[in-house]
Amino acid sequence: MSDRELVVLGTASQAPTRSRNHNGYLLRWDGAGLLFDPGEGTQRQMLFAGVTATQITSICITHFHGDHCLGLPGVLQRMSLDRVAHQVDVCYPADNQEVFTRLRHAALFHDVVHVAERPVRAGGAALEAAAFHVEAHALSHSVPTIGYRLVEGDGRRMLPAKLAALGITGPDVGRLQREGHLATTSRVVRVEEVSEPRRGQRFAFIMDTRLCDAAFALAEGADMLVCEATFADAEATLAREYGHLTAGQAGRVAAESGARLLVLTHFSQRYDREDSQRLAEQAEAAFDGQVVLAHDLDRIPVPARNGRPRGDI
Ligand SMILES: [Zn+2]
């Protein structure tokens, strides 16, 4: 099991189908679990996907159309039932605080879940964690909508050959990383001598929107970009009218932003499983990186850092 992966809980837009639940995506990122847009049925999809309530550390809601949020009451109630002890941060558009409050208290239950409300205003930092932060940008839909971008801090990759040449092994490697220098028998070694810069990874989540600058900003340099592709290219006029992207436009966002892996989702019920292959092809026509068509219950690994095996330090 990868330590950074997207667990797809649902891929349907407006109406679910026999093969697609409403939206829902858990991003497993080392020890964190960010649940994006829990649509109706998310709690049960979690069960099918082998996701527990305890794994959720944050919830990010793009907007308050039902397919993106009607699962929130059930998920929070389940977290309470399971006595999840840690705090869960919930980000959502501040403009619709009253809708969040209604969902938060939609049913009666013994409420012991520790929710930290994080209403997001114009954009900027939505969440701060030790190893990453989450930014938000306002998108262009029919109601207040925000997209999210997780950015891991840049670090340094240790170079085993250089460490070996200086005889640095075992716990000394960790000490050198933590303290930035290490006194060896011959001299003091600085961490820069035995490591190289390592770019942090980025993940972007773009749901209901027309093409807009914010979509490109969110996707910039993303290792994994999860993007709505509600319509096929032939429905571009409809997409624009309802504030959505076509598959080709999702491909364009990925291409112009230098994303590596594009995950398409949020499909209109007019496309069955076979039709959706056409959506992937339309995105591929605009983007020469990897395109994955999300299916419910898929687990999609975040690509390893460029050219490096997963797990390097
Ligand atoms: Zn939607």
PDB file of C-alpha atoms in Angstrom, residues 88-221:
ATOM      1  CA  VAL A  88     -10.564  17.201  12.299  1.00  0.00           C
ATOM      2  CA  ASP A  89     -10.140  20.450  10.365  1.00  0.00           C
ATOM      3  CA  VAL A  90     -12.979  21.208   7.992  1.00  0.00           C
ATOM      4  CA  CYS A  91     -12.397  23.755   5.203  1.00  0.00           C
ATOM      5  CA  TYR A  92     -15.289  25.179   3.185  1.00  0.00           C
ATOM      6  CA  PRO A  93     -16.321  28.426   1.467  1.00  0.00           C
ATOM      7  CA  ALA A  94     -16.896  31.039   4.167  1.00  0.00           C
ATOM      8  CA  ASP A  95     -19.674  32.615   2.096  1.00  0.00           C
ATOM      9  CA  ASN A  96     -21.869  29.639   2.935  1.00  0.00           C
ATOM     10  CA  GLN A  97     -21.201  29.331   6.649  1.00  0.00           C
ATOM     11  CA  GLU A  98     -24.913  28.802   7.355  1.00  0.00           C
ATOM     12  CA  VAL A  99     -25.034  25.774   5.023  1.00  0.00           C
ATOM     13  CA  PHE A 100     -22.036  24.258   6.799  1.00  0.00           C
ATOM     14  CA  THR A 101     -23.691  24.828  10.176  1.00  0.00           C
ATOM     15  CA  ARG A 102     -26.881  23.135   8.985  1.00  0.00           C
ATOM     16  CA  LEU A 103     -24.958  20.097   7.709  1.00  0.00           C
ATOM     17  CA  ARG A 104     -22.858  19.966  10.868  1.00  0.00           C
ATOM     18  CA  HIS A 105     -26.021  19.656  12.931  1.00  0.00           C
ATOM     19  CA  ALA A 106     -28.261  17.921  10.385  1.00  0.00           C
ATOM     20  CA  ALA A 107     -29.142  15.019  12.691  1.00  0.00           C
ATOM     21  CA  LEU A 108     -29.273  14.282  16.384  1.00  0.00           C
ATOM     22  CA  PHE A 109     -26.392  12.250  17.745  1.00  0.00           C
ATOM     23  CA  HIS A 110     -24.056  12.077  20.684  1.00  0.00           C
ATOM     24  CA  ASP A 111     -21.535  14.542  19.289  1.00  0.00           C
ATOM     25  CA  VAL A 112     -17.989  14.089  20.556  1.00  0.00           C
ATOM     26  CA  VAL A 113     -16.073  14.760  17.341  1.00  0.00           C
ATOM     27  CA  HIS A 114     -13.630  17.633  17.668  1.00  0.00           C
ATOM     28  CA  VAL A 115     -14.312  19.737  14.552  1.00  0.00           C
ATOM     29  CA  ALA A 116     -12.138  22.781  13.856  1.00  0.00           C
ATOM     30  CA  GLU A 117     -14.087  24.999  11.469  1.00  0.00           C
ATOM     31  CA  ARG A 118     -11.856  26.560   8.798  1.00  0.00           C
ATOM     32  CA  PRO A 119     -14.042  28.835   6.659  1.00  0.00           C
ATOM     33  CA  VAL A 120     -12.019  29.907   3.622  1.00  0.00           C
ATOM     34  CA  ARG A 121     -12.486  33.481   2.461  1.00  0.00           C
ATOM     35  CA  ALA A 122     -10.900  34.962  -0.649  1.00  0.00           C
ATOM     36  CA  GLY A 123      -8.240  32.283  -0.871  1.00  0.00           C
ATOM     37  CA  GLY A 124      -4.758  31.809   0.502  1.00  0.00           C
ATOM     38  CA  ALA A 125      -3.678  29.361   3.185  1.00  0.00           C
ATOM     39  CA  ALA A 126      -6.466  27.038   4.265  1.00  0.00           C
ATOM     40  CA  LEU A 127      -4.492  24.573   6.387  1.00  0.00           C
ATOM     41  CA  GLU A 128      -1.017  24.402   7.878  1.00  0.00           C
ATOM     42  CA  ALA A 129       0.556  21.076   8.817  1.00  0.00           C
ATOM     43  CA  ALA A 130       4.116  20.281   9.842  1.00  0.00           C
ATOM     44  CA  ALA A 131       5.138  18.856   6.470  1.00  0.00           C
ATOM     45  CA  PHE A 132       2.747  20.615   4.077  1.00  0.00           C
ATOM     46  CA  HIS A 133       0.218  23.354   3.720  1.00  0.00           C
ATOM     47  CA  VAL A 134      -3.027  23.568   1.773  1.00  0.00           C
ATOM     48  CA  GLU A 135      -3.838  26.642  -0.306  1.00  0.00           C
ATOM     49  CA  ALA A 136      -7.239  27.619  -1.614  1.00  0.00           C
ATOM     50  CA  HIS A 137      -8.224  29.621  -4.698  1.00  0.00           C
ATOM     51  CA  ALA A 138     -11.694  30.791  -5.703  1.00  0.00           C
ATOM     52  CA  LEU A 139     -13.003  29.026  -8.819  1.00  0.00           C
ATOM     53  CA  SER A 140     -15.731  30.092 -11.264  1.00  0.00           C
ATOM     54  CA  HIS A 141     -18.962  28.130 -10.728  1.00  0.00           C
ATOM     55  CA  SER A 142     -22.600  29.084 -10.092  1.00  0.00           C
ATOM     56  CA  VAL A 143     -22.106  29.249  -6.291  1.00  0.00           C
ATOM     57  CA  PRO A 144     -19.035  30.124  -4.153  1.00  0.00           C
ATOM     58  CA  THR A 145     -16.477  27.422  -4.962  1.00  0.00           C
ATOM     59  CA  ILE A 146     -12.861  26.930  -4.004  1.00  0.00           C
ATOM     60  CA  GLY A 147     -10.167  24.614  -5.279  1.00  0.00           C
ATOM     61  CA  TYR A 148      -7.381  23.215  -3.111  1.00  0.00           C
ATOM     62  CA  ARG A 149      -3.684  22.719  -3.557  1.00  0.00           C
ATOM     63  CA  LEU A 150      -1.485  20.776  -1.154  1.00  0.00           C
ATOM     64  CA  VAL A 151       2.153  21.862  -1.158  1.00  0.00           C
ATOM     65  CA  GLU A 152       4.854  19.890   0.583  1.00  0.00           C
ATOM     66  CA  GLY A 153       7.836  21.921   1.761  1.00  0.00           C
ATOM     67  CA  ASP A 154      11.059  21.536  -0.187  1.00  0.00           C
ATOM     68  CA  GLY A 155      13.655  19.393   1.525  1.00  0.00           C
ATOM     69  CA  ARG A 156      16.998  17.759   0.887  1.00  0.00           C
ATOM     70  CA  ARG A 157      17.754  14.302  -0.454  1.00  0.00           C
ATOM     71  CA  MET A 158      20.689  12.578   1.241  1.00  0.00           C
ATOM     72  CA  LEU A 159      23.286  11.097  -1.143  1.00  0.00           C
ATOM     73  CA  PRO A 160      24.335   7.633   0.117  1.00  0.00           C
ATOM     74  CA  ALA A 161      27.625   7.568  -1.839  1.00  0.00           C
ATOM     75  CA  LYS A 162      28.793  10.844  -0.284  1.00  0.00           C
ATOM     76  CA  LEU A 163      27.726   9.734   3.185  1.00  0.00           C
ATOM     77  CA  ALA A 164      29.643   6.457   2.737  1.00  0.00           C
ATOM     78  CA  ALA A 165      32.750   8.258   1.501  1.00  0.00           C
ATOM     79  CA  LEU A 166      32.816  10.239   4.745  1.00  0.00           C
ATOM     80  CA  GLY A 167      31.998   7.189   6.850  1.00  0.00           C
ATOM     81  CA  ILE A 168      28.695   8.603   8.109  1.00  0.00           C
ATOM     82  CA  THR A 169      26.245   5.814   8.933  1.00  0.00           C
ATOM     83  CA  GLY A 170      23.355   4.834  11.211  1.00  0.00           C
ATOM     84  CA  PRO A 171      21.956   7.370  13.668  1.00  0.00           C
ATOM     85  CA  ASP A 172      24.588   9.916  12.590  1.00  0.00           C
ATOM     86  CA  VAL A 173      22.690  10.386   9.302  1.00  0.00           C
ATOM     87  CA  GLY A 174      19.545  11.446  11.160  1.00  0.00           C
ATOM     88  CA  ARG A 175      21.558  13.677  13.469  1.00  0.00           C
ATOM     89  CA  LEU A 176      23.181  15.387  10.480  1.00  0.00           C
ATOM     90  CA  GLN A 177      19.749  15.927   8.895  1.00  0.00           C
ATOM     91  CA  ARG A 178      18.268  17.359  12.079  1.00  0.00           C
ATOM     92  CA  GLU A 179      21.157  19.549  13.136  1.00  0.00           C
ATOM     93  CA  GLY A 180      22.541  20.507   9.725  1.00  0.00           C
ATOM     94  CA  HIS A 181      26.107  19.563  10.654  1.00  0.00           C
ATOM     95  CA  LEU A 182      27.990  16.686  12.231  1.00  0.00           C
ATOM     96  CA  ALA A 183      31.400  16.505  13.897  1.00  0.00           C
ATOM     97  CA  THR A 184      33.290  13.491  12.533  1.00  0.00           C
ATOM     98  CA  THR A 185      36.728  12.381  13.707  1.00  0.00           C
ATOM     99  CA  SER A 186      38.401  14.457  10.992  1.00  0.00           C
ATOM    100  CA  ARG A 187      36.157  17.512  10.557  1.00  0.00           C
ATOM    101  CA  VAL A 188      32.685  19.026  10.719  1.00  0.00           C
ATOM    102  CA  VAL A 189      30.472  17.942   7.800  1.00  0.00           C
ATOM    103  CA  ARG A 190      27.631  20.190   6.685  1.00  0.00           C
ATOM    104  CA  VAL A 191      24.399  18.637   5.396  1.00  0.00           C
ATOM    105  CA  GLU A 192      24.730  20.493   2.080  1.00  0.00           C
ATOM    106  CA  GLU A 193      27.893  18.513   1.293  1.00  0.00           C
ATOM    107  CA  VAL A 194      26.137  15.167   1.377  1.00  0.00           C
ATOM    108  CA  SER A 195      22.670  16.024   0.021  1.00  0.00           C
ATOM    109  CA  GLU A 196      20.928  17.818  -2.816  1.00  0.00           C
ATOM    110  CA  PRO A 197      17.754  19.941  -2.896  1.00  0.00           C
ATOM    111  CA  ARG A 198      14.550  17.909  -3.118  1.00  0.00           C
ATOM    112  CA  ARG A 199      11.409  19.602  -4.381  1.00  0.00           C
ATOM    113  CA  GLY A 200       8.292  19.020  -2.308  1.00  0.00           C
ATOM    114  CA  GLN A 201       5.373  17.285  -3.989  1.00  0.00           C
ATOM    115  CA  ARG A 202       2.133  19.009  -4.934  1.00  0.00           C
ATOM    116  CA  PHE A 203      -1.426  17.790  -5.210  1.00  0.00           C
ATOM    117  CA  ALA A 204      -4.287  19.784  -6.709  1.00  0.00           C
ATOM    118  CA  PHE A 205      -8.037  19.300  -6.444  1.00  0.00           C
ATOM    119  CA  ILE A 206     -10.214  21.180  -8.921  1.00  0.00           C
ATOM    120  CA  MET A 207     -13.942  20.624  -8.945  1.00  0.00           C
ATOM    121  CA  ASP A 208     -16.828  22.486 -10.453  1.00  0.00           C
ATOM    122  CA  THR A 209     -15.521  25.425 -12.453  1.00  0.00           C
ATOM    123  CA  ARG A 210     -15.263  27.062 -15.812  1.00  0.00           C
ATOM    124  CA  LEU A 211     -11.789  27.583 -17.205  1.00  0.00           C
ATOM    125  CA  CYS A 212     -10.280  30.359 -15.089  1.00  0.00           C
ATOM    126  CA  ASP A 213      -6.850  31.580 -13.950  1.00  0.00           C
ATOM    127  CA  ALA A 214      -7.328  29.969 -10.537  1.00  0.00           C
ATOM    128  CA  ALA A 215      -7.577  26.502 -12.109  1.00  0.00           C
ATOM    129  CA  PHE A 216      -4.168  26.954 -13.707  1.00  0.00           C
ATOM    130  CA  ALA A 217      -2.693  28.377 -10.492  1.00  0.00           C
ATOM    131  CA  LEU A 218      -3.977  25.426  -8.467  1.00  0.00           C
ATOM    132  CA  ALA A 219      -2.591  22.893 -10.946  1.00  0.00           C
ATOM    133  CA  GLU A 220       0.849  24.508 -11.298  1.00  0.00           C
ATOM    134  CA  GLY A 221       3.509  21.780 -11.182  1.00  0.00           C
TER     135      GLY A 221
END
